[in-house]
Coordinates of N, CA and C in Angstrom, one line a residue:
X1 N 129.0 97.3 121.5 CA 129.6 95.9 121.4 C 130.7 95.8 122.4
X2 N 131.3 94.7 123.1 CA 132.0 94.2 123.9 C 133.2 93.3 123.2
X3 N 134.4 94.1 122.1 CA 135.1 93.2 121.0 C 136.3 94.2 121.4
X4 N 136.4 94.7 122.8 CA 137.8 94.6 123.2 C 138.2 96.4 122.4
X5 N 139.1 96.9 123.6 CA 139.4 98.3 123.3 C 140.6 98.8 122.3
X6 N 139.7 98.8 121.4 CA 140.7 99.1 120.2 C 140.2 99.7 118.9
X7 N 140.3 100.2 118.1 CA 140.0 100.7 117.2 C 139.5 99.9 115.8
X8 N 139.0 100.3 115.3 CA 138.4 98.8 114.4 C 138.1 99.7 112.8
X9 N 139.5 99.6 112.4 CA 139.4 99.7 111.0 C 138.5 98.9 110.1
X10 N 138.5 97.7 109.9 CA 137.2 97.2 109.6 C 136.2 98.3 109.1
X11 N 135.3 98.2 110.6 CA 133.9 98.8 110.8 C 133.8 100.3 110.1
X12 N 135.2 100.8 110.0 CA 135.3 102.7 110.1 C 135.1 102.7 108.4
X13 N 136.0 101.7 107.6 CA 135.9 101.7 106.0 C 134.6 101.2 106.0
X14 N 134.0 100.5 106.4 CA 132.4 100.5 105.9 C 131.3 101.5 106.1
X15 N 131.6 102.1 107.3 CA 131.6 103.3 107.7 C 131.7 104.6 106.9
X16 N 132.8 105.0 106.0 CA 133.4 105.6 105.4 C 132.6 105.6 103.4
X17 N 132.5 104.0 103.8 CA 131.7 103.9 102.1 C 130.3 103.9 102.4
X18 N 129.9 105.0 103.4 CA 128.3 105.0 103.5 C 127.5 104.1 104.0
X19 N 127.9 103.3 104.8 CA 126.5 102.0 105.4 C 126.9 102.2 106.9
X20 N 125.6 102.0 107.5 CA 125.1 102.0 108.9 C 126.0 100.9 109.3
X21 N 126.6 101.0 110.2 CA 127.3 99.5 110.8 C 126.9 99.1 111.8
X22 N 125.9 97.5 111.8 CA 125.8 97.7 113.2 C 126.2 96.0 113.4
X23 N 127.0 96.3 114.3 CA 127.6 95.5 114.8 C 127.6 95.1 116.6
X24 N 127.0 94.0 117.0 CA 126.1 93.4 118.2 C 126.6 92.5 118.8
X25 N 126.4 92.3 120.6 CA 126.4 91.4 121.0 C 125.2 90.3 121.1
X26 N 125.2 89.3 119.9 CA 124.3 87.8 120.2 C 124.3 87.5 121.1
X27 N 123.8 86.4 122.0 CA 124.3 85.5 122.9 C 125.3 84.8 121.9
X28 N 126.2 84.0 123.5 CA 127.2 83.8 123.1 C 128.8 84.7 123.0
X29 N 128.7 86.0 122.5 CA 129.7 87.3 122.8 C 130.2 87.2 124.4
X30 N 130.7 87.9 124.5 CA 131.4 88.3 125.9 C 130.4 89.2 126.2
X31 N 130.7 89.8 127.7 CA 130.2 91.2 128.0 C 129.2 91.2 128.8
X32 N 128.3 90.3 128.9 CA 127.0 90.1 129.7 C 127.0 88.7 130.8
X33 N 128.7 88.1 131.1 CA 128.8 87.0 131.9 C 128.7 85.9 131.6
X34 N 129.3 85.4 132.2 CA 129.4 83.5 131.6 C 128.5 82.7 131.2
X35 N 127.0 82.9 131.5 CA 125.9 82.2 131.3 C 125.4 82.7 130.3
X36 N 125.8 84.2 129.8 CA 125.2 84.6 128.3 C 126.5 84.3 127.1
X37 N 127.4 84.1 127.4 CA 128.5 83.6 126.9 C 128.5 82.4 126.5
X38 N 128.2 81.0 127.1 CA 128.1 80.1 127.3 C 126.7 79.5 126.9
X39 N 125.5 80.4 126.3 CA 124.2 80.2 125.9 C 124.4 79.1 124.8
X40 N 125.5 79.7 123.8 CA 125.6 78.8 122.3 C 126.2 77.4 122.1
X41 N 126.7 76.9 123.5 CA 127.5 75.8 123.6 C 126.3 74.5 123.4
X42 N 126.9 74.0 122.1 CA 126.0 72.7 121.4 C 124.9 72.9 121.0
X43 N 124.5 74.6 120.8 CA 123.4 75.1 120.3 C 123.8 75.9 119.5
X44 N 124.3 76.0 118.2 CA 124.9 76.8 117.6 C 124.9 76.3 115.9
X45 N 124.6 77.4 115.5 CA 123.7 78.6 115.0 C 122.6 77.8 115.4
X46 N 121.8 78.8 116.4 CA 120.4 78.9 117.0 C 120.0 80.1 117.3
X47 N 119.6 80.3 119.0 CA 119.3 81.9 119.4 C 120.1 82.9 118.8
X48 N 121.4 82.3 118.3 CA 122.0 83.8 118.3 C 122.2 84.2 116.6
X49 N 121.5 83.4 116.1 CA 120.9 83.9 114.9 C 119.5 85.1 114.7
X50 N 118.8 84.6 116.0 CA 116.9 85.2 116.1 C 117.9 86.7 116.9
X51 N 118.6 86.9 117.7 CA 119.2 87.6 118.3 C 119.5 89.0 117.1
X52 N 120.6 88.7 116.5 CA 121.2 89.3 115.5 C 119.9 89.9 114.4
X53 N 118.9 88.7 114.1 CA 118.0 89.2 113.0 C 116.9 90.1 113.9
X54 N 116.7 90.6 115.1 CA 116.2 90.9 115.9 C 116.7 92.7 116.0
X55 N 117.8 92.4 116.0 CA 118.4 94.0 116.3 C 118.6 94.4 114.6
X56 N 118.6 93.6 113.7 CA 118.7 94.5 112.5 C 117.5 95.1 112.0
X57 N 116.1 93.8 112.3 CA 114.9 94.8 112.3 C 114.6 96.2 113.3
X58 N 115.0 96.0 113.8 CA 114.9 97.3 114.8 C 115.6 98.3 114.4
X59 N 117.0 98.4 113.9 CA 117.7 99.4 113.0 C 117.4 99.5 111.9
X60 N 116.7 98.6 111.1 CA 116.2 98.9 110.0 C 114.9 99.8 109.4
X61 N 114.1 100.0 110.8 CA 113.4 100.5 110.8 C 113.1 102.3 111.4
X62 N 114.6 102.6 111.6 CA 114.9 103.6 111.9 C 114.6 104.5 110.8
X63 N 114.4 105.7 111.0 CA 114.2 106.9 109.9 C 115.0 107.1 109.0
X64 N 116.5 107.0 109.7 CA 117.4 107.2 108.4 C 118.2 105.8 108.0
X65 N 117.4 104.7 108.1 CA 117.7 103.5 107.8 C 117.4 103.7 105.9
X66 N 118.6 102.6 105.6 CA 117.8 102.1 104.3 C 117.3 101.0 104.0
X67 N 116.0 100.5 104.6 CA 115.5 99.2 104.8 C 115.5 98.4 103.2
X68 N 115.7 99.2 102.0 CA 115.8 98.4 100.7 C 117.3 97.4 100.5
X69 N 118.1 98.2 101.2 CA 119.6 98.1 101.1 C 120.0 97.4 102.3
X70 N 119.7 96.2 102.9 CA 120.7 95.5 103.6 C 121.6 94.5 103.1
X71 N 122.5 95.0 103.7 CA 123.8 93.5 103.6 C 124.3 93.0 105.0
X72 N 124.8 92.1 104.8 CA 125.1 90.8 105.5 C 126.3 90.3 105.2
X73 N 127.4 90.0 106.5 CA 128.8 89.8 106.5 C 129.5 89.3 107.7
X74 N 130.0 88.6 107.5 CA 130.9 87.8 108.8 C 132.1 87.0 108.4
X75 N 132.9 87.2 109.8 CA 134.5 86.2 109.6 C 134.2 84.7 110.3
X76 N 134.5 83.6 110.0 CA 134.3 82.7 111.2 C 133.2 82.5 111.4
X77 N 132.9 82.5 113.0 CA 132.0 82.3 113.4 C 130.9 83.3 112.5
X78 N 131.2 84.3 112.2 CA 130.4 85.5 111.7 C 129.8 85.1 109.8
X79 N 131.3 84.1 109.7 CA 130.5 83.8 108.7 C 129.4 82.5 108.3
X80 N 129.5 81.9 109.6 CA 128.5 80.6 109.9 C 127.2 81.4 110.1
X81 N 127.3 82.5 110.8 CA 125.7 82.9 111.0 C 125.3 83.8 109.6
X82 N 126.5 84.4 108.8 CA 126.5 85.0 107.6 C 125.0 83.9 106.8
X83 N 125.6 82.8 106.6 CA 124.9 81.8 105.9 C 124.1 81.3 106.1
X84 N 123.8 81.2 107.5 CA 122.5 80.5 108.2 C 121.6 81.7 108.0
X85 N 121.6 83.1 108.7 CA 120.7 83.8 107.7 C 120.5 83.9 106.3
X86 N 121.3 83.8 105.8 CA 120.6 84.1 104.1 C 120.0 82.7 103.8
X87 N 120.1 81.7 104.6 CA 119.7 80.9 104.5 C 117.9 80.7 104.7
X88 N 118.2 81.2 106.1 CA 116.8 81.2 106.8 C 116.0 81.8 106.4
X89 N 116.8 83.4 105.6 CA 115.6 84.9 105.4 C 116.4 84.9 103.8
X90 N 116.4 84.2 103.1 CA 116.7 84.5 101.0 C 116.3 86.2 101.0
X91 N 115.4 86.5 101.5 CA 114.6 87.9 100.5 C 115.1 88.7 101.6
X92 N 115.8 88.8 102.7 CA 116.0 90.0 103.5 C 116.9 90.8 103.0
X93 N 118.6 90.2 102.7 CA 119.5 90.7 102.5 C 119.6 91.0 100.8
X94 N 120.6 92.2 100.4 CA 120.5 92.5 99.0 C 121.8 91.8 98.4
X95 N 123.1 91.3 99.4 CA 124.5 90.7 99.2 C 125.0 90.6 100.9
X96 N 125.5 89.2 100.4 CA 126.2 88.5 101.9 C 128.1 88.7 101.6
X97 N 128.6 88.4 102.5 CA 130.1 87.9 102.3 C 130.5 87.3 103.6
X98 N 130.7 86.0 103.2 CA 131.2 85.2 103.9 C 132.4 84.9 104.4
X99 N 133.4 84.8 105.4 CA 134.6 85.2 105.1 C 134.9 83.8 106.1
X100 N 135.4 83.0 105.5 CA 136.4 81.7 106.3 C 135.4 80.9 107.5
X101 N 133.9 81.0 106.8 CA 133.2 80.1 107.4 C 133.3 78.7 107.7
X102 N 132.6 78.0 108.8 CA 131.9 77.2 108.7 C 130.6 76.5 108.0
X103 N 131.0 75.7 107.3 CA 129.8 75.8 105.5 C 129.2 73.9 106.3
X104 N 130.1 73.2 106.7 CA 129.9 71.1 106.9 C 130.5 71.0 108.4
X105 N 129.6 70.8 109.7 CA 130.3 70.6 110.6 C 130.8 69.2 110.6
X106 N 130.6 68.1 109.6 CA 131.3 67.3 109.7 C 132.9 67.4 109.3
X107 N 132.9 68.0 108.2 CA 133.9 68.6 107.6 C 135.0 69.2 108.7
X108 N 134.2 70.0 109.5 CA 134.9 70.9 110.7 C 135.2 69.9 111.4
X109 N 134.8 69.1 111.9 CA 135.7 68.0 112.9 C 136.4 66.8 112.4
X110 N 136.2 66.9 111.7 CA 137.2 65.6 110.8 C 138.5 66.7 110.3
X111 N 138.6 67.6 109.8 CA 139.9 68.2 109.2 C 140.2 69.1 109.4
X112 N 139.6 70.0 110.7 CA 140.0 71.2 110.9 C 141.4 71.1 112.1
X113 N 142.1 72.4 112.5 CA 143.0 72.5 113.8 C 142.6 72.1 114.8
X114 N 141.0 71.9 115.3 CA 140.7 72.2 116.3 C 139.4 71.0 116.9
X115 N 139.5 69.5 116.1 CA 138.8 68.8 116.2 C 138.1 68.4 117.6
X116 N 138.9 68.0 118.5 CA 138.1 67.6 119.4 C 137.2 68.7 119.5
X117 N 137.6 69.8 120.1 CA 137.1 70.9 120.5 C 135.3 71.4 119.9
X118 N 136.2 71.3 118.6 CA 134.4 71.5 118.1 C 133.6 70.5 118.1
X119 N 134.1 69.0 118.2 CA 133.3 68.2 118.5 C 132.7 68.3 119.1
X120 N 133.1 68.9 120.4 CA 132.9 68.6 122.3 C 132.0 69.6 122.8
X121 N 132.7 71.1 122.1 CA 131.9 72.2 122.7 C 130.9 72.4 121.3
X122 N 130.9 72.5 120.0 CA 129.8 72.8 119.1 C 129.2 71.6 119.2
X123 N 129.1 70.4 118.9 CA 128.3 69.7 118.7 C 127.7 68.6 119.8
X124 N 128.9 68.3 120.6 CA 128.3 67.4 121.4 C 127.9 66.1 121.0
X125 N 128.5 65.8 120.4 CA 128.8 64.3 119.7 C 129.2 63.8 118.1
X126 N 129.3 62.6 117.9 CA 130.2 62.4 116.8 C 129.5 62.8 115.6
X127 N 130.0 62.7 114.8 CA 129.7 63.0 113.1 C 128.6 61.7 112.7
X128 N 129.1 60.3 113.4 CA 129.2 58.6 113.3 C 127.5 58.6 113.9
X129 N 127.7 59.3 115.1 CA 126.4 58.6 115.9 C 124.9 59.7 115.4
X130 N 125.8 61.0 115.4 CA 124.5 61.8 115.4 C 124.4 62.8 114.0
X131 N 124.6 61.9 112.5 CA 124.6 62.8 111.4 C 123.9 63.7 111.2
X132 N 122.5 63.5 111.6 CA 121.5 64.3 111.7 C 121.5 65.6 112.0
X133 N 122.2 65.8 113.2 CA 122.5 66.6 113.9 C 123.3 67.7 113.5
X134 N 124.8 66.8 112.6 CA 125.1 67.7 112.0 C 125.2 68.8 111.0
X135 N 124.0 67.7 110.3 CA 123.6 68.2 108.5 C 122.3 69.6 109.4
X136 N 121.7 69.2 110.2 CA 121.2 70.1 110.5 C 121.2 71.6 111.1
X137 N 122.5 71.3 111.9 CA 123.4 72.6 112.3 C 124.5 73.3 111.5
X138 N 124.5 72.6 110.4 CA 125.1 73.1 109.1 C 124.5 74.0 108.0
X139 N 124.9 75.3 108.0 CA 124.8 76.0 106.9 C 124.4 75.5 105.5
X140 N 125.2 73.9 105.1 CA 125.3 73.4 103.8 C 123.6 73.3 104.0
X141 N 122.7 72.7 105.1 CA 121.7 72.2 105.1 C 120.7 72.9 104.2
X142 N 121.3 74.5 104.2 CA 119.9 75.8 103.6 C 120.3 75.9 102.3
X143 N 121.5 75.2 102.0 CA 121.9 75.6 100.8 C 120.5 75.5 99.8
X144 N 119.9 75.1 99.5 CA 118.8 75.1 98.5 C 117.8 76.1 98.6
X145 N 118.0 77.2 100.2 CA 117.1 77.8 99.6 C 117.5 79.2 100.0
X146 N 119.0 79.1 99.7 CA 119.8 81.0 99.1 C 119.6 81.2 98.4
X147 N 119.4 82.5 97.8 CA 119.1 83.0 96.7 C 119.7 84.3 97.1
X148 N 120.8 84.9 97.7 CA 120.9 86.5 98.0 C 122.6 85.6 97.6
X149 N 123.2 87.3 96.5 CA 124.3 87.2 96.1 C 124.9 87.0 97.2
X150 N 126.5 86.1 96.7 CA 127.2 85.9 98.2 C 128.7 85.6 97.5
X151 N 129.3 86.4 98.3 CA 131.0 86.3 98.4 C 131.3 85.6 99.0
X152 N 132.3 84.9 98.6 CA 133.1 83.7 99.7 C 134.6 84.1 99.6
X153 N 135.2 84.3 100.9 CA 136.6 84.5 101.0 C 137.5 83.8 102.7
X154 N 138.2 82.9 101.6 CA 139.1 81.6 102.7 C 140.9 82.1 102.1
X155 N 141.2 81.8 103.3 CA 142.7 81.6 102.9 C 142.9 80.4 102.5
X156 N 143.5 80.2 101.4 CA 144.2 78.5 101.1 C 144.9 77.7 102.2
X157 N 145.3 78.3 103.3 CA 146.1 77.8 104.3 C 145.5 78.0 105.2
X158 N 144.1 78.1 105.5 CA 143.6 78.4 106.7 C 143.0 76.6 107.1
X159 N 143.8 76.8 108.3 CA 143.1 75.4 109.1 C 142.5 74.9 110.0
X160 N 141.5 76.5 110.5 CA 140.7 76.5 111.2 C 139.6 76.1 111.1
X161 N 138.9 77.0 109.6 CA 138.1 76.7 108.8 C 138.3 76.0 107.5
X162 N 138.7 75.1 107.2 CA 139.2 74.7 105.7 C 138.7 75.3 104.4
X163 N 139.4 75.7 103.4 CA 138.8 76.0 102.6 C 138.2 75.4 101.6
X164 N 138.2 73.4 101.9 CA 137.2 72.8 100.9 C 136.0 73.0 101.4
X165 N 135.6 73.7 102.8 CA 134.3 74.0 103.1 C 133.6 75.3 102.5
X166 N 134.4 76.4 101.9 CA 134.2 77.5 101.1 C 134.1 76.6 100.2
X167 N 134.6 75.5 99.1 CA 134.5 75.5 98.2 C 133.4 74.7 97.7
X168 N 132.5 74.2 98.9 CA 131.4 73.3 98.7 C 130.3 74.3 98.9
X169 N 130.5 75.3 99.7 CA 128.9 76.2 99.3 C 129.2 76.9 98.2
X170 N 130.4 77.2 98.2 CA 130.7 77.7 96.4 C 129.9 77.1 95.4
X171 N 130.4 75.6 95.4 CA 130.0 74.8 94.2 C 128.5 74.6 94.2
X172 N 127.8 74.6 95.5 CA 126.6 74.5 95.7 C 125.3 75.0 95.5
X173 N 126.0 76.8 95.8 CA 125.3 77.8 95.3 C 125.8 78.1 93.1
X174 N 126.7 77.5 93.2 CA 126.8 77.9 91.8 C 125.8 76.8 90.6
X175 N 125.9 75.8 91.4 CA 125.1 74.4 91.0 C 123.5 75.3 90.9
X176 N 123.4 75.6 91.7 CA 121.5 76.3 92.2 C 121.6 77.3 91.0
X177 N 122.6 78.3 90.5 CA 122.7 79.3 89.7 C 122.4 80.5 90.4
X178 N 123.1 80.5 91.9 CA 123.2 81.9 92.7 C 124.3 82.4 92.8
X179 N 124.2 83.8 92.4 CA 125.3 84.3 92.4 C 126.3 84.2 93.3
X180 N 127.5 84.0 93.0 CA 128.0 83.6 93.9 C 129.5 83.7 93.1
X181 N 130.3 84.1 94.1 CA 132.2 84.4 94.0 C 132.6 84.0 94.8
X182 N 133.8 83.6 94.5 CA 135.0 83.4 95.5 C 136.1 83.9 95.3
X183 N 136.8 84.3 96.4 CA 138.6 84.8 96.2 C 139.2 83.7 97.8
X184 N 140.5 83.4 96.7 CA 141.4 82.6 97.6 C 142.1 83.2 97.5
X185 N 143.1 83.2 98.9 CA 144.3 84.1 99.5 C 145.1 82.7 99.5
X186 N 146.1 83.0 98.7 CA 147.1 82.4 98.7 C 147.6 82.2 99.5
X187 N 148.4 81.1 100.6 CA 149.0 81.3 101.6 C 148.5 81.6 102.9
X188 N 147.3 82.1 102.9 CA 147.0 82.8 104.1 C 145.8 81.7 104.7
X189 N 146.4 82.3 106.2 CA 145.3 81.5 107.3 C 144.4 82.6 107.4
X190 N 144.0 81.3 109.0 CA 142.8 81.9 109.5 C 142.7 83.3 109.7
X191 N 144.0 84.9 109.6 CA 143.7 85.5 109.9 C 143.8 86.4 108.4
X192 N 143.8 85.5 108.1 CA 143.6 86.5 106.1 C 144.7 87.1 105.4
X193 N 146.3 85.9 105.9 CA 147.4 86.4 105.4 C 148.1 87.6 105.8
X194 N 148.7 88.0 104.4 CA 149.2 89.4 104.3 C 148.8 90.6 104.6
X195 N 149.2 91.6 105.3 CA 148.5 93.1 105.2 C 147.7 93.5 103.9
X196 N 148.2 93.2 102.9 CA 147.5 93.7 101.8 C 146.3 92.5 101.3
X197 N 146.4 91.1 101.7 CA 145.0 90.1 101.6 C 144.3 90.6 102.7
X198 N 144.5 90.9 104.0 CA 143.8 91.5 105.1 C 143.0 92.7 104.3
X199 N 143.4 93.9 103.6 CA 142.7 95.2 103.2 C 141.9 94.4 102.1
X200 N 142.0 93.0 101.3 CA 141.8 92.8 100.3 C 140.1 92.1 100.9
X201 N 140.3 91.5 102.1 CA 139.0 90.6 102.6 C 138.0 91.8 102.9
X202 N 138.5 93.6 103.4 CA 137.6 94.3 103.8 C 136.9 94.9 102.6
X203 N 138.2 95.1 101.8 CA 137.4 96.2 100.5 C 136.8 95.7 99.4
X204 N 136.6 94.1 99.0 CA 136.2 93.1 98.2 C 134.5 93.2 98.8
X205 N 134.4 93.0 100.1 CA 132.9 93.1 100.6 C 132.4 94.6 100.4
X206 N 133.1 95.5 100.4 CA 132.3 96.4 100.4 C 132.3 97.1 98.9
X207 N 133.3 96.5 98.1 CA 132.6 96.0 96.6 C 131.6 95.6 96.0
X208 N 131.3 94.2 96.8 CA 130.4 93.8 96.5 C 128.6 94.1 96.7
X209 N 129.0 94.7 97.9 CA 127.9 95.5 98.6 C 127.6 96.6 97.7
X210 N 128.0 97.6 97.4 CA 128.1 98.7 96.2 C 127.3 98.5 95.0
X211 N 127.9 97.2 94.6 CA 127.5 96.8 93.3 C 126.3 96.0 92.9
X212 N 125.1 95.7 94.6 CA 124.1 95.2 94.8 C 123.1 96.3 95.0
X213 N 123.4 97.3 95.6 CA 122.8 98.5 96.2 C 121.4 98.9 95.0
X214 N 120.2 98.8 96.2 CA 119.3 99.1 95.1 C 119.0 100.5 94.8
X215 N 118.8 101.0 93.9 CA 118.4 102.7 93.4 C 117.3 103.2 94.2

């Protein structure tokens, strides 16, 4: 991976509680030049969904893979493709965790920090002209057909991602009767608060992962 030279506590505790980590450049990442960087602009969640589900079949199929036992997890952006796969593949994953996604890109440019922007570079036009487009590039769109347990974790103060957008796949997947949690961080933004909500967004996922794990 190309996510900058530093040490990644994160990855080392998932590491540590026994799971393969594999963590990838999609299109779209850094590391391979401007033109593979710049693949996902107003295409997004697209290739770099087939990308990602691409390299996990491939690891999955390794010898000392446990192809019964996969999970699925992302921040952000990580959590928009979090959901758009479980969306797309229900039966692949055994538990997701979603962490301060993108759930309604209309939602995202109407009330986030960062409106023009995602208007301009994710979508490429308005909410007004092109609804279609958005309900379509939206996570909410699969909501009907998740079915893999899923964590949701937003800071109450995050205003990147809003957290009434955690609280609409919440309500949505809970409406359907899939399993499904949420933890709100008090206070905390887009970077997950406190030192101790930060340990709380890593070790909550790999709770939940544990507690899905097939025999």
């Amino acid at each position: 991976t190309d996510y900058g030279p530093f040490f990644s506590i994160t990855h080392s505790l998932y590491a540590a509680a026994g799971y393969l980590v594999l963590c990838t450049n999609p299109r779209g990442s850094i590391g391979y030049g401007r033109e593979f960087a710049n693949a996902i602009t107003n295409a997004y969640p697209g290739q770099d969904h087939d990308d990602l589900m691409t390299m996990v079949d491939a690891l999955s199929a390794r010898p000392y893979a446990d192809a019964k036992n996969l999970f699925i997890g992302g921040g952000s952006g990580g959590g928009v493709l979090t959901l758009w796969a479980i969306g797309k593949e229900p039966d692949k994953f055994r538990g997701a965790v979603a962490l301060r996604p993108v759930v309604d890109w209309t939602d995202q440019v109407t009330t986030s920090d960062g409106t023009s922007f995602f208007m301009k570079h994710w979508m490429g036009a308005t909410p007004w002209d092109k609804p279609d487009l958005y309900f379509q590039r939206s996570p909410f769109s699969l909501a009907g057909q998740i079915k893999t347990p899923t964590l949701l974790i937003t800071g109450e103060n995050d205003y990147r991602t809003p957290i009434s957008q955690t609280e609409q796949m919440f309500g949505a997947l809970k409406l359907r009767g899939v399993e499904a949690e949420m933890i709100r961080l008090p206070g905390a933004g887009h970077g997950m608060g406190r030192p101790s909500q930060w340990l709380q967004s890593v070790l909550a996922p790999i709770d939940w992962f544990n507690q899905r794990k097939a025999k």
